[in-house]
PDB file of C-alpha atoms in Angstrom:
ATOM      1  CA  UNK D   1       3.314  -7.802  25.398  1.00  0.00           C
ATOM      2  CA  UNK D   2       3.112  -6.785  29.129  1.00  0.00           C
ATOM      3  CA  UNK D   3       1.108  -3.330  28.801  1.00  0.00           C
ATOM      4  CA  UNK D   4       2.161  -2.287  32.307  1.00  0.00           C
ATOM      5  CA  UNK D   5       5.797  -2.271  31.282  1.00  0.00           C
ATOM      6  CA  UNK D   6       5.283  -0.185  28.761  1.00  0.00           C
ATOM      7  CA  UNK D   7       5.753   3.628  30.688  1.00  0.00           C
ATOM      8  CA  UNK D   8       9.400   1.808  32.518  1.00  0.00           C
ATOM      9  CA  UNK D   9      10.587   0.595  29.003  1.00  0.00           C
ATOM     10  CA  UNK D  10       9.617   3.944  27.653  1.00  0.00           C
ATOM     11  CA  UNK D  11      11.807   5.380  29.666  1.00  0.00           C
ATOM     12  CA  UNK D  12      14.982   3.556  28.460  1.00  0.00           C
ATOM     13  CA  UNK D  13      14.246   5.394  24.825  1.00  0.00           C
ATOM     14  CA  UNK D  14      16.776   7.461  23.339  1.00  0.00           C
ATOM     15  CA  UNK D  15      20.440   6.354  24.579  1.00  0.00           C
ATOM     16  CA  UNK D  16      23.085   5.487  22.898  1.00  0.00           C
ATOM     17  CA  UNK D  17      23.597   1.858  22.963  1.00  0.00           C
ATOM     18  CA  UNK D  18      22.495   0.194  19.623  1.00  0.00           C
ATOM     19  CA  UNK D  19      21.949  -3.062  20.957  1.00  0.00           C
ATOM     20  CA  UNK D  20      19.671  -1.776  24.205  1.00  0.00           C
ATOM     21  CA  UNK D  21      17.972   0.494  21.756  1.00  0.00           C
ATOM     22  CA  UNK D  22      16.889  -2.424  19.649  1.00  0.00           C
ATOM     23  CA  UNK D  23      15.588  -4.233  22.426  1.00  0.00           C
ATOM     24  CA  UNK D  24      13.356  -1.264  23.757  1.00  0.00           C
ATOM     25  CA  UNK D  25      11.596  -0.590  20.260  1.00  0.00           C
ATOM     26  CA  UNK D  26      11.017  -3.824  19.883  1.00  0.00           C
ATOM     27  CA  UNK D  27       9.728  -4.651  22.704  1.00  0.00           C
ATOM     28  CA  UNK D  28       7.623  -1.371  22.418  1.00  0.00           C
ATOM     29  CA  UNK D  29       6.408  -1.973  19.070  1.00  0.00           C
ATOM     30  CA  UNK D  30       5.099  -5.450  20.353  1.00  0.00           C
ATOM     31  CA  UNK D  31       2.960  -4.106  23.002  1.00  0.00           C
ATOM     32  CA  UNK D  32       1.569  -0.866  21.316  1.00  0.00           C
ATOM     33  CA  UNK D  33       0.862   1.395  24.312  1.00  0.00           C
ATOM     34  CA  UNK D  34      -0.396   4.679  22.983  1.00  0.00           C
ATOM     35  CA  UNK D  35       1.860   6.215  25.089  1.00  0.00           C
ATOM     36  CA  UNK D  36       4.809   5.267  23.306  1.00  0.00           C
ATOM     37  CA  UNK D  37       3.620   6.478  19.418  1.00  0.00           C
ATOM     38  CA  UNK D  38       5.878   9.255  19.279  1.00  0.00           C
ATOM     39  CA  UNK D  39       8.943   7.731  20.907  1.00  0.00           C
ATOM     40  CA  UNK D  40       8.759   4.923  17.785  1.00  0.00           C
ATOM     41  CA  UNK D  41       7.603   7.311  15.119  1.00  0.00           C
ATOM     42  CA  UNK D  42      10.806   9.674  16.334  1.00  0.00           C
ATOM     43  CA  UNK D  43      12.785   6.695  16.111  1.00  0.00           C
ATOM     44  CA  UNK D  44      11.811   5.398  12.450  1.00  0.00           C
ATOM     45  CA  UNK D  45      11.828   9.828  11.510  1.00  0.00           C
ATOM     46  CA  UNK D  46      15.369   9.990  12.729  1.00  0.00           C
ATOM     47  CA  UNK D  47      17.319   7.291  10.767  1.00  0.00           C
ATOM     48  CA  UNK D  48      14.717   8.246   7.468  1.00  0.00           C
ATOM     49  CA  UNK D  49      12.736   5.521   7.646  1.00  0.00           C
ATOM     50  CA  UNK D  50      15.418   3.068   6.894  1.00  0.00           C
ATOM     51  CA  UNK D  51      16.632  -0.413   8.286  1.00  0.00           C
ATOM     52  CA  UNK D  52      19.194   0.680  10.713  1.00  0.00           C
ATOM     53  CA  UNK D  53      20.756  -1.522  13.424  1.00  0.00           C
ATOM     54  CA  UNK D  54      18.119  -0.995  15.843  1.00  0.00           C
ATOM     55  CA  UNK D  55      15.585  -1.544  13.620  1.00  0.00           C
ATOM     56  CA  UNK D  56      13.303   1.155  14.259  1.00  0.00           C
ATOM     57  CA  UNK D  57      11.307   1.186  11.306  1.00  0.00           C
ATOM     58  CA  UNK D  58      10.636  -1.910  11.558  1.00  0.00           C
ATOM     59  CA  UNK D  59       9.481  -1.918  15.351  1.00  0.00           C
ATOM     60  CA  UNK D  60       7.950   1.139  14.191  1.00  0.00           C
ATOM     61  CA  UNK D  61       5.570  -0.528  11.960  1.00  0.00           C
ATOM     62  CA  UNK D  62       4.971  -3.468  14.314  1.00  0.00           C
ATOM     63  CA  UNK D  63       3.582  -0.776  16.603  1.00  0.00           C
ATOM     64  CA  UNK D  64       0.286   0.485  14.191  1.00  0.00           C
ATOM     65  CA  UNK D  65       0.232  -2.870  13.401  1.00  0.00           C
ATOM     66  CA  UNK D  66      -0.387  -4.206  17.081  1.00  0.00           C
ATOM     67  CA  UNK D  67      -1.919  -0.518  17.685  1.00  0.00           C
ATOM     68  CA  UNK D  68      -4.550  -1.847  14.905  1.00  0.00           C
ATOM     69  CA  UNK D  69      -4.931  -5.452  16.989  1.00  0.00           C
ATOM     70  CA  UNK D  70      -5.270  -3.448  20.486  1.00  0.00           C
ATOM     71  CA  UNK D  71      -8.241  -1.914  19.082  1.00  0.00           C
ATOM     72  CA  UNK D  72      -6.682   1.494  18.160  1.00  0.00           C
ATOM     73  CA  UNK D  73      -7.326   1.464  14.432  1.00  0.00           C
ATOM     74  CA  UNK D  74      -7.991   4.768  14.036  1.00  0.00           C
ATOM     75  CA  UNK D  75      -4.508   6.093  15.513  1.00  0.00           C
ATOM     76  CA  UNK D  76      -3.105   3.338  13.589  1.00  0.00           C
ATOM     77  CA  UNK D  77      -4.668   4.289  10.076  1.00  0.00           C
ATOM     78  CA  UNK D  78      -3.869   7.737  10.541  1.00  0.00           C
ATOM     79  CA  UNK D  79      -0.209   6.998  11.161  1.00  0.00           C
ATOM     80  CA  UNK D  80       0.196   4.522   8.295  1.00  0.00           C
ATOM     81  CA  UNK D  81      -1.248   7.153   6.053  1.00  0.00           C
ATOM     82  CA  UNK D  82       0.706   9.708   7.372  1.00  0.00           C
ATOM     83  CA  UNK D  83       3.931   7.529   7.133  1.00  0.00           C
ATOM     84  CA  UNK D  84       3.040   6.911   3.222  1.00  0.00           C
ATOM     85  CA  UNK D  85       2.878  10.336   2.569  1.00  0.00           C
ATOM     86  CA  UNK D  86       6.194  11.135   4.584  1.00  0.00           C
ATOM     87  CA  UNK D  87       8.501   8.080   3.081  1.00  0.00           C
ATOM     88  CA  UNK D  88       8.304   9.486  -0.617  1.00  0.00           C
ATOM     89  CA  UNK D  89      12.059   9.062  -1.190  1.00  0.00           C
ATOM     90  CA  UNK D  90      13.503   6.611  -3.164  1.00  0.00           C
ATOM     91  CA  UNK D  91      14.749   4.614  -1.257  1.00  0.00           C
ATOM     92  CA  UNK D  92      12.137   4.848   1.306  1.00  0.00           C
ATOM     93  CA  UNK D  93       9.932   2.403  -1.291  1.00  0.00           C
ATOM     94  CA  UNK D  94      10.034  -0.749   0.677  1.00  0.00           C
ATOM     95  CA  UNK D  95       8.421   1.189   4.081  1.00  0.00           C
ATOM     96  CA  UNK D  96       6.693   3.580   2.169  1.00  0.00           C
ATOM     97  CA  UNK D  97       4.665  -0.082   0.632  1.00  0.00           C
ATOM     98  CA  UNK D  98       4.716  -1.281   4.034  1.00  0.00           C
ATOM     99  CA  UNK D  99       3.047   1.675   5.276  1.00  0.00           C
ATOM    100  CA  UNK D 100       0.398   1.899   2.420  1.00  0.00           C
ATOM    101  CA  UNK D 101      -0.428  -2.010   3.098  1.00  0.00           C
ATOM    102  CA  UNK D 102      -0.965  -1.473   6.447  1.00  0.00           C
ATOM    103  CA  UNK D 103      -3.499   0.979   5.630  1.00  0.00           C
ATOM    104  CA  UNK D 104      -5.467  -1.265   3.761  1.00  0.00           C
ATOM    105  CA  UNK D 105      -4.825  -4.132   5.896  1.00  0.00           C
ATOM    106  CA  UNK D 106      -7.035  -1.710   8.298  1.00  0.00           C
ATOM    107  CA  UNK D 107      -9.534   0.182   5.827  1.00  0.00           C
ATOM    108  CA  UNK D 108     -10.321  -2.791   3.557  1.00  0.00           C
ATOM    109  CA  UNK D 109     -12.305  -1.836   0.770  1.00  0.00           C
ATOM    110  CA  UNK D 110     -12.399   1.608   1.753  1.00  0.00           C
ATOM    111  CA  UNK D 111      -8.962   2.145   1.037  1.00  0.00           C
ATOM    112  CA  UNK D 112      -9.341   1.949  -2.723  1.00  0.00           C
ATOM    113  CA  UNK D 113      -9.432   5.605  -3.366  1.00  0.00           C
ATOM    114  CA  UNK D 114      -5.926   5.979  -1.855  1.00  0.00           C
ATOM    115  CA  UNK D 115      -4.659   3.356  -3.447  1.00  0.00           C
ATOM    116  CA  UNK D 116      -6.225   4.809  -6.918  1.00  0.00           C
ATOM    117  CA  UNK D 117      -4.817   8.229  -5.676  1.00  0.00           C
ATOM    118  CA  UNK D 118      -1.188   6.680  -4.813  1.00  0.00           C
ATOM    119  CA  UNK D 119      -1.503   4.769  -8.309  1.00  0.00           C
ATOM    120  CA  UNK D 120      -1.837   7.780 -10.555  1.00  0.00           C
ATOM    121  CA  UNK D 121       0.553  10.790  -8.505  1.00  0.00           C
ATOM    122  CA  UNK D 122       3.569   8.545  -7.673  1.00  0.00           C
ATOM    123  CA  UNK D 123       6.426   8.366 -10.589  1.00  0.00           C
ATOM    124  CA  UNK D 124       7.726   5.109  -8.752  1.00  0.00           C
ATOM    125  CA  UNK D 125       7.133   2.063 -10.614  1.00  0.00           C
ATOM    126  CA  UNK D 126       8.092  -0.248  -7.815  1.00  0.00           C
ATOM    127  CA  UNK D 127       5.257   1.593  -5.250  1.00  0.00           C
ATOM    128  CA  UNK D 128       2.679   1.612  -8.129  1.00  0.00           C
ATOM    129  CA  UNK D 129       2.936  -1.852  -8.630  1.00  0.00           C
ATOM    130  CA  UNK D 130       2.675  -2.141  -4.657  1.00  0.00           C
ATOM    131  CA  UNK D 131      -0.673  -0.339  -4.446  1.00  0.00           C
ATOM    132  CA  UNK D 132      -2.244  -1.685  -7.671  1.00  0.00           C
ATOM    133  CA  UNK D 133      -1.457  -5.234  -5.759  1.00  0.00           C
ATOM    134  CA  UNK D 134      -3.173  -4.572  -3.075  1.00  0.00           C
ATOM    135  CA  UNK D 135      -6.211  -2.842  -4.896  1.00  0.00           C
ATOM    136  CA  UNK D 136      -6.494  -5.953  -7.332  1.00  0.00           C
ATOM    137  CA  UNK D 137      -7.865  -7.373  -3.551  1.00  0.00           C
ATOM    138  CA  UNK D 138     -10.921  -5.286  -3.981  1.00  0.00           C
ATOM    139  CA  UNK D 139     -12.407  -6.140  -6.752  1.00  0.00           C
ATOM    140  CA  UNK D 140     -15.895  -7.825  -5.652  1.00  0.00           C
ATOM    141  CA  UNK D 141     -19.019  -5.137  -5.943  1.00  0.00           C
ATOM    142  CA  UNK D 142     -18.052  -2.820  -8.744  1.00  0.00           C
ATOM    143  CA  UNK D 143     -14.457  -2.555  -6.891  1.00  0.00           C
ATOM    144  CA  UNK D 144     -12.933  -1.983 -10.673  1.00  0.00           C
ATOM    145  CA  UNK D 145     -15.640   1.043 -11.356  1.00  0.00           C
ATOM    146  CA  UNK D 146     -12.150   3.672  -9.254  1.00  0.00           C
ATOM    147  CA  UNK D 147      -9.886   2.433 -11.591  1.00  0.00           C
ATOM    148  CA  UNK D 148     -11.645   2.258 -14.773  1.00  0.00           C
ATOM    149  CA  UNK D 149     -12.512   5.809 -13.499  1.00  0.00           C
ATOM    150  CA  UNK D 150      -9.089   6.776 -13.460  1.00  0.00           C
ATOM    151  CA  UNK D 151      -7.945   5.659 -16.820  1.00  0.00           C
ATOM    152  CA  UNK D 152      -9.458   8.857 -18.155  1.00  0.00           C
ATOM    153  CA  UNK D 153      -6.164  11.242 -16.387  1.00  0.00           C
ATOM    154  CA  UNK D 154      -3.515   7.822 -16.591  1.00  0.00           C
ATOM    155  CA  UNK D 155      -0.923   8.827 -18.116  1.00  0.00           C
ATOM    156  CA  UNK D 156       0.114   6.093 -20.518  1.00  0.00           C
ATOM    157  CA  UNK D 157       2.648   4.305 -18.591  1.00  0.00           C
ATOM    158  CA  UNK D 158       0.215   4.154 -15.433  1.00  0.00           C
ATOM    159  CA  UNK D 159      -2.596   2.931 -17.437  1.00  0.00           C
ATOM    160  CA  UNK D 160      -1.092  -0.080 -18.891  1.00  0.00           C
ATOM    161  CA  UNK D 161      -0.528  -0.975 -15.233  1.00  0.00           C
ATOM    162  CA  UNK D 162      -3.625  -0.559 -14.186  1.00  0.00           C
ATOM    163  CA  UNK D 163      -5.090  -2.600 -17.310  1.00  0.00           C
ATOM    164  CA  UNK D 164      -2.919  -4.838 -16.506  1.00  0.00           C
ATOM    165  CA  UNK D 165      -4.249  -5.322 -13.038  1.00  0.00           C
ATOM    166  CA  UNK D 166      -7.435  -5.466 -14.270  1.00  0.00           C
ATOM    167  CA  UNK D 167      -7.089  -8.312 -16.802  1.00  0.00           C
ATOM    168  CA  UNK D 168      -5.082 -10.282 -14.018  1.00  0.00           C
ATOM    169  CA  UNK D 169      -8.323  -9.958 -11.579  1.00  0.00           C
ATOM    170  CA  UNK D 170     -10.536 -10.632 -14.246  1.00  0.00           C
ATOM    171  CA  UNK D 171     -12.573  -7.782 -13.428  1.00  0.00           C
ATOM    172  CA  UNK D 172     -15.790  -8.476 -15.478  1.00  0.00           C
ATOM    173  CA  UNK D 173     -17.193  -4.791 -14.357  1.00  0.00           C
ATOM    174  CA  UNK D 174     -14.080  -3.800 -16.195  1.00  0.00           C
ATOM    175  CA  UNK D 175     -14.763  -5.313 -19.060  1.00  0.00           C
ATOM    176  CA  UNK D 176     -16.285  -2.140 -21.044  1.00  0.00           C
ATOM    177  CA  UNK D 177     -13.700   0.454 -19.882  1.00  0.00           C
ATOM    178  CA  UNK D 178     -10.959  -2.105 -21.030  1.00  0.00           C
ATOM    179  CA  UNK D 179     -12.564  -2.876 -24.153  1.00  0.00           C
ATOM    180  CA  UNK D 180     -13.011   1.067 -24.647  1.00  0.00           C
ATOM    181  CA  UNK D 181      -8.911   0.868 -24.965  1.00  0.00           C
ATOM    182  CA  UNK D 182      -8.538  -1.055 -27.665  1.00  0.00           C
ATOM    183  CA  UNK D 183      -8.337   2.084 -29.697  1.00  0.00           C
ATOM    184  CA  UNK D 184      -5.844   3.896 -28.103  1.00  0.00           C
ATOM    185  CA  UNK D 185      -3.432   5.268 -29.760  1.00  0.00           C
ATOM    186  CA  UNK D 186      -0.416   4.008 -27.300  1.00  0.00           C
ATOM    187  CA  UNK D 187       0.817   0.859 -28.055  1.00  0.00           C
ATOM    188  CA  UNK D 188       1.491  -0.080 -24.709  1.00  0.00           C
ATOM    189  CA  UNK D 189      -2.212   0.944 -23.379  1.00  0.00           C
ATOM    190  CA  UNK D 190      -3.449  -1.290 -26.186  1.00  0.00           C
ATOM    191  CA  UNK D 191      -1.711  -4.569 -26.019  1.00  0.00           C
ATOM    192  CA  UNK D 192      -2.512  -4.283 -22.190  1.00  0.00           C
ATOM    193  CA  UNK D 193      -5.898  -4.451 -23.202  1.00  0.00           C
ATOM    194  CA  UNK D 194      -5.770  -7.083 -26.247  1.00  0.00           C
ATOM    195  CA  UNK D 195      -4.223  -9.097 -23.190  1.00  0.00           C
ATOM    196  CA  UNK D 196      -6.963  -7.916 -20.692  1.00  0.00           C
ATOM    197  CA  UNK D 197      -9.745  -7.969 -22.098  1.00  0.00           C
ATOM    198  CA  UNK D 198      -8.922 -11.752 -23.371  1.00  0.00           C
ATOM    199  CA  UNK D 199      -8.164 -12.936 -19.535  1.00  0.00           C
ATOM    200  CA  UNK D 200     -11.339 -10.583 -18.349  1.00  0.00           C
ATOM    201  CA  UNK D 201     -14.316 -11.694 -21.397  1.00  0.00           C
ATOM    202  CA  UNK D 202     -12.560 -15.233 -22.490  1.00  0.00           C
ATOM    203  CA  UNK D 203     -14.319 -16.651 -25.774  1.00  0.00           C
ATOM    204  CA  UNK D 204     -16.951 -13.852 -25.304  1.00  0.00           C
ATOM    205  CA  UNK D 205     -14.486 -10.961 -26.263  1.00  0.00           C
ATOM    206  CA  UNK D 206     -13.484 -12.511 -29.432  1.00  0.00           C
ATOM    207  CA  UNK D 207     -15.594 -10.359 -31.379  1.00  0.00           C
ATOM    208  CA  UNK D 208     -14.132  -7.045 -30.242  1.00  0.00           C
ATOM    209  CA  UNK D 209     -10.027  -8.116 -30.572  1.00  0.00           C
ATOM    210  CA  UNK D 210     -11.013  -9.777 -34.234  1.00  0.00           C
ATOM    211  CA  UNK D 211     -12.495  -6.439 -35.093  1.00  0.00           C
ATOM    212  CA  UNK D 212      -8.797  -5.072 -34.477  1.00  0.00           C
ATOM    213  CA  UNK D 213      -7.508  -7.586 -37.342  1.00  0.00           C
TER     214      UNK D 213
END
């Protein structure tokens, strides 16, 4: 984590032996000079932001990550986002998630409307479920009022997950959006919120589920 080493080690970038290659984006990743951003974003870009043999995604993502500890959270959050909406391949989920946690790891709360965002435009189950995880964090303060928001353009599949999410936080400011689907017309959107809205109002939302008897 030697900062000063940082421009000599830079310098090593870019050959051809695996095993020295590992060793300089690692060891660049762990002291996040923001001199060396584009040498481990190039890195991570050129093997498609997969686990390779000199794990450059990974030392990629250590970078923002210590970039966010150095103080340099706003390069950091800019890259995460940046990487989120880069990795949209398949089998780019797993860093695609890892970029999209970092980002809230460094926006907190604020993050929530990109996580809503990510939520309803991404056709990949496994990164839904990622960023509904992480929002399910932010639920203190009317943090539910985004999602229950975007149940109105959900499309069916995507709003059983997010019902879902809600019932498991227990969302009380939920509670009248999730009731509200009770009606729908798609079974899945409505045993979500039978189940929701029984974790979310307890003995108080008996009423409403024995009205659907």
């Amino acid at each position: 984590k030697y900062a000063p080493a940082a421009s000599a080690i830079e310098k090593l970038a870019g050959g051809s032996d695996i095993r020295l290659q590992k060793s300089v984006l690692y060891a660049l990743g762990e002291i996040g000079a923001t001199s060396s951003q584009s040498i481990l974003a190039n890195a991570a870009k050129a093997v498609a932001y997969q686990y390779d043999r000199t794990n450059a995604t990974s030392s990629y993502l250590r970078y923002l990550s210590r970039l966010n500890e150095n103080g340099q959270s706003d390069i950091a959050e800019k890259a995460a986002l940046e990487l989120v909406n880069k990795a949209t391949a398949a089998n780019q989920t797993p860093v695609r998630s890892a970029g999209l946690k970092l980002y809230s790891d460094i926006k907190k709360r604020e993050a929530v409307p990109v996580l809503v965002k990510q939520t309803l435009t991404s056709s990949d189950a496994k990164y839904r479920e990622a960023a509904l995880a992480l929002g399910q964090k932010f639920m203190m303060a009317e943090g539910a009022l985004p999602w229950t928001a975007a149940l109105a353009t959900a499309k069916p599949n995507v709003a059983t997950e997010i019902v879902t999410m809600l019932g498991n936080a227990k969302a009380l400011d939920a509670l009248p959006a999730v009731t509200k689907q009770l009606t729908s017309k798609n079974a899945g959107v409505k045993l979500a919120a039978i189940q929701a809205v029984a974790k979310i109002g307890q003995e108080k939302s008996l009423p409403a589920l024995l009205g659907l008897l």
